Structures are given as C-alpha cells and as structure tokens.
Tab-separated table of C-alpha atoms in Angstrom:
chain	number	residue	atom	x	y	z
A	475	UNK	CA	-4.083	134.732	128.613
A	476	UNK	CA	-4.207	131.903	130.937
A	477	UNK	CA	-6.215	128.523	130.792
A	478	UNK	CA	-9.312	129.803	131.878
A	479	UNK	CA	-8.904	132.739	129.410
A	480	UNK	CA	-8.460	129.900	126.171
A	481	UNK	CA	-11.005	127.706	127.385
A	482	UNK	CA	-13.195	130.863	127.465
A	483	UNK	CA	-12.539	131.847	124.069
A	484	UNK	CA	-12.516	128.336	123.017
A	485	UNK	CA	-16.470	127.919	124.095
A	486	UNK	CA	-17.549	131.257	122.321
A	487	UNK	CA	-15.685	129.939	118.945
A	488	UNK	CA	-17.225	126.772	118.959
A	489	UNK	CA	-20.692	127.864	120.040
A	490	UNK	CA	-20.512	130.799	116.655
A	491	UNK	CA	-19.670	128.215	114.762
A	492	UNK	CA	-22.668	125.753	116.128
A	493	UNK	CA	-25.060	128.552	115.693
A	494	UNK	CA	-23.997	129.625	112.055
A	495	UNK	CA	-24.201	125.708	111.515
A	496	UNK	CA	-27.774	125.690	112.544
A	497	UNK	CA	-28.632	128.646	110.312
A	498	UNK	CA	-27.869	127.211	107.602
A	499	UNK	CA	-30.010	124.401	107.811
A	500	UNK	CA	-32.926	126.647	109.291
A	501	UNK	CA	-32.736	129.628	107.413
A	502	UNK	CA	-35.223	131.866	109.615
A	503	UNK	CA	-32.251	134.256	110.994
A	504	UNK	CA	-32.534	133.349	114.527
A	505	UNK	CA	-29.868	131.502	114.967
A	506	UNK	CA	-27.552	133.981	113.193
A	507	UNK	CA	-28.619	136.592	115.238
A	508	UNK	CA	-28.007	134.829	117.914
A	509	UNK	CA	-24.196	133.705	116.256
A	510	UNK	CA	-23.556	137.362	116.402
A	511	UNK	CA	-24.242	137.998	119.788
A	512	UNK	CA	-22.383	135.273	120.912
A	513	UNK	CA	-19.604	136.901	118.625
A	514	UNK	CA	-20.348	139.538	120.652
A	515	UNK	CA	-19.315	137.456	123.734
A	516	UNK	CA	-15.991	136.248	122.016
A	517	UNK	CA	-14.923	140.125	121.663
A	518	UNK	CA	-15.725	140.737	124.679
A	519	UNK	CA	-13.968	137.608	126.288
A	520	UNK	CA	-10.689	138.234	123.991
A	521	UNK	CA	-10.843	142.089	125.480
A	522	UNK	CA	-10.384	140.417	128.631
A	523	UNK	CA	-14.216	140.829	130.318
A	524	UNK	CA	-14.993	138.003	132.657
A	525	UNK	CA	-17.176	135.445	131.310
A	526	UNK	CA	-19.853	136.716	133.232
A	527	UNK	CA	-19.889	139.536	131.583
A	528	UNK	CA	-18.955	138.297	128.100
A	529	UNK	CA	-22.353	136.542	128.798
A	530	UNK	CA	-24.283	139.490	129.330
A	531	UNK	CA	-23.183	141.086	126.268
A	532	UNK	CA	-24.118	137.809	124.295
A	533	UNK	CA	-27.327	138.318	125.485
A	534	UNK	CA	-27.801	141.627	125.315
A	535	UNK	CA	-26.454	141.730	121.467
A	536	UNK	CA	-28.865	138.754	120.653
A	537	UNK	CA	-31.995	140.191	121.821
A	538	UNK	CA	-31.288	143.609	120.085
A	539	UNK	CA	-30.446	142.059	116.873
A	540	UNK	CA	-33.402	139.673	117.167
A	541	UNK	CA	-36.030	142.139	118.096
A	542	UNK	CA	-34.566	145.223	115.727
A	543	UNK	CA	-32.144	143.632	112.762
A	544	UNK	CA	-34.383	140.458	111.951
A	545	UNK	CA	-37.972	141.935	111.838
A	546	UNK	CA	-36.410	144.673	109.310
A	547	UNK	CA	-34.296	141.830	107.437
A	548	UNK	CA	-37.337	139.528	107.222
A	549	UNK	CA	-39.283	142.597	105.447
A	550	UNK	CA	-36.197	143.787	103.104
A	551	UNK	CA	-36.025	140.212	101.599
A	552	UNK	CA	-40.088	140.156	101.688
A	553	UNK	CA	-40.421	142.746	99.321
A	554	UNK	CA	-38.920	140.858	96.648
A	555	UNK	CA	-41.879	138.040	96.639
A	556	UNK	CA	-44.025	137.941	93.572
A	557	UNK	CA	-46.989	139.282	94.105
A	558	UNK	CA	-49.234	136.729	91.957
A	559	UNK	CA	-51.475	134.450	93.667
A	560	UNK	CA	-51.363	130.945	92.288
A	561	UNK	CA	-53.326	128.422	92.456
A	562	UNK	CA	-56.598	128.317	93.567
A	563	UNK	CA	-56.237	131.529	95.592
A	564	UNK	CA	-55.525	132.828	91.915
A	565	UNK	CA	-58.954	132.066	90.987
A	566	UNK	CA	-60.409	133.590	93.725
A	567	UNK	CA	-62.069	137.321	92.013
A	568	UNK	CA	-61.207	135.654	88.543
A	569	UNK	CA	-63.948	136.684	85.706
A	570	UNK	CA	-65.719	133.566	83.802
A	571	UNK	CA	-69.191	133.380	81.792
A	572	UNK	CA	-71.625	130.545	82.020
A	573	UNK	CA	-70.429	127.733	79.146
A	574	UNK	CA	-72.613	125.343	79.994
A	575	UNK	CA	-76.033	126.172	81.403
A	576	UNK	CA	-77.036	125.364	85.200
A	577	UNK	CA	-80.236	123.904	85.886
A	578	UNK	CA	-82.533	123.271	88.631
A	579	UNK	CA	-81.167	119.604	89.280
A	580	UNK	CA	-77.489	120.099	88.313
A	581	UNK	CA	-74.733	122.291	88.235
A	582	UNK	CA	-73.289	123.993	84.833
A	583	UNK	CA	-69.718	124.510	84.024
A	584	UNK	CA	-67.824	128.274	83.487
A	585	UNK	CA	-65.183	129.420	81.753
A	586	UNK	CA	-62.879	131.298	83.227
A	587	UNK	CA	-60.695	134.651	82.131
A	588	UNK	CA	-57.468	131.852	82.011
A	589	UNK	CA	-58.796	129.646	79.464
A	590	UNK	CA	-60.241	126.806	81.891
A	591	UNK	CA	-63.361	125.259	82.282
A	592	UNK	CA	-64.467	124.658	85.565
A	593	UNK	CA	-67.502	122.580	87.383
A	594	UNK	CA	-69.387	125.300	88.774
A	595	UNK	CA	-72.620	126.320	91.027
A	596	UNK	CA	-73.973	129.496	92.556
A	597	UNK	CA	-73.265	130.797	95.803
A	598	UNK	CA	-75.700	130.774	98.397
A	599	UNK	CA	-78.085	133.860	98.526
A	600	UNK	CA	-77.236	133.811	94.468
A	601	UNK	CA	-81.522	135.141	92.687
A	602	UNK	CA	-80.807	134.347	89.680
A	603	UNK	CA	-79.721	130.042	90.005
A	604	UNK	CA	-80.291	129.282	85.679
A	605	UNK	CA	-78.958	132.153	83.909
A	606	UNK	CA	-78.047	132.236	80.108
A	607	UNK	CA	-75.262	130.918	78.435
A	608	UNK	CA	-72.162	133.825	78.336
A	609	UNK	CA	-73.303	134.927	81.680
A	610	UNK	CA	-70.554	136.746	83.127
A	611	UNK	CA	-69.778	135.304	86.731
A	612	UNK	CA	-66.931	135.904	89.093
A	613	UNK	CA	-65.184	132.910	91.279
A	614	UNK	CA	-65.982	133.248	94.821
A	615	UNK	CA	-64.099	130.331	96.429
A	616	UNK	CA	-63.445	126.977	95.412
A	617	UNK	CA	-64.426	123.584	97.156
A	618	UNK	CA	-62.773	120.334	95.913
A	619	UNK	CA	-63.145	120.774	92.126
A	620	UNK	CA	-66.218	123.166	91.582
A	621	UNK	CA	-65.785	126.613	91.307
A	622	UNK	CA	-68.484	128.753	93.931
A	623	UNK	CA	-69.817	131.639	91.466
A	624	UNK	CA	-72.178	134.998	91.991
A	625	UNK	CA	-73.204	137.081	89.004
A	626	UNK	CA	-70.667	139.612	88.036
A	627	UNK	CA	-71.779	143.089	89.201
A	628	UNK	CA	-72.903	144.747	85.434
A	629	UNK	CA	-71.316	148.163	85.024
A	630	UNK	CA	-73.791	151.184	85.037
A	631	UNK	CA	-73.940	153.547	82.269
C-alpha cells in the first residue's frame, strides 16, 4: 500500500466511525445504512479499487440498504408497538351513560366505560339534545376538556 492507499483507507475508517457516531444519537437507521455502505467503500479500497470506485460502491451499497434493509427494519421493530391508544385518542369510540342530565342551557356530564367523569355535550346533528339519566353515549372526539357525545346505536333484537 502506498500513501495514497492509507490515506484512502484512513478517510473510509473515520467517516464509518462518524456515521455510526451519528446513529447513535439519531436513531432513525439512516445513518447506519449509510455506515455500511461506506464500509462498503473501505472493502473495496483495502481490495485495492481506486477511490473512485470505492465511491461508487459506497453509494451504491447505501441506497440499496436504505431503500430495501431500512423500510423492512423500520416494520420488523414496528410490530412490537402496543397497540393501545392512550390518551385522549383512547377515548375516542369509548362507551359512557349520561350521569348528570344535559339541558337546554347547559351541558351534562358522562361517565365513561374507564371509571371517569367527563364534561360532556352532544354532537352536532345529535335529535335527541336532553336525554335521561343512564343514557348510553359513545365519545366522539374531545375538545379541551368536554367530551363530544352521540347516542350509542341500541342493539336490535
């Protein structure tokens, strides 16, 4: 190897070692993919390819792994997540009944299937605005601290 050949070698060490660096602070797996495929230039360089061509293959290698390994990688390590909503997209579809009764001038409150009470009013397009108390409603969105409720559908028998 001559001078060239070291300082070549040198750059694609330092440069996997900068990446890898970076993906561990960043955690998306870019920048190791992109580590590898200048790992893939190293190789290359220490098989004695010029660095033209040790660049090439860098390249190449990145944009494969990128567009095929990480996509994959990303949806592997996805499947894992819990499935749960929380917070207030888990209230969204939750079941509640009337607790404390609406009226013309003022919202009520409902309790929902979790054990809290919320500050509640009817959805637009809602018939029925003052139904009884134990009225079973279903959460429809939530804005600020009232909970937007419709009527739960009654089942047919």
């Amino acid at each position: 190897m001559n001078g060239i050949d070291w300082i070549q070698t040198i750059v694609w060490i330092g440069l996997v070692l900068l990446l890898g660096v970076v993906e561990i602070f960043t955690l998306d797996f870019i920048f190791i993919m992109l580590a590898a495929g200048a790992a893939g230039g190293l190789i290359a360089a220490l098989l004695g390819a010029p660095w033209w061509l040790s660049a090439i293959i860098s390249a190449v290698l990145a944009l494969v792994l990128l567009s095929l390994v990480r996509p994959r990688l990303l949806l592997m390590l996805g499947r894992g997540a819990d499935p749960h909503r929380t917070n207030i997209e888990g209230l969204i579809g939750l079941p509640g009944t009337v607790a404390v009764a609406f009226t013309s001038s003022a919202p009520g409150q409902v309790r929902l299937a979790n054990g809290e009470t919320w500050s509640a009013r009817f959805a637009i397009g809602t018939t029925d605005r003052t139904p009884p108390l134990g009225t079973p409603v279903v959460v429809e969105s939530i804005e600020g601290s009232t909970a937007v409720v419709r009527l739960a559908e009654r089942a047919t028998k």
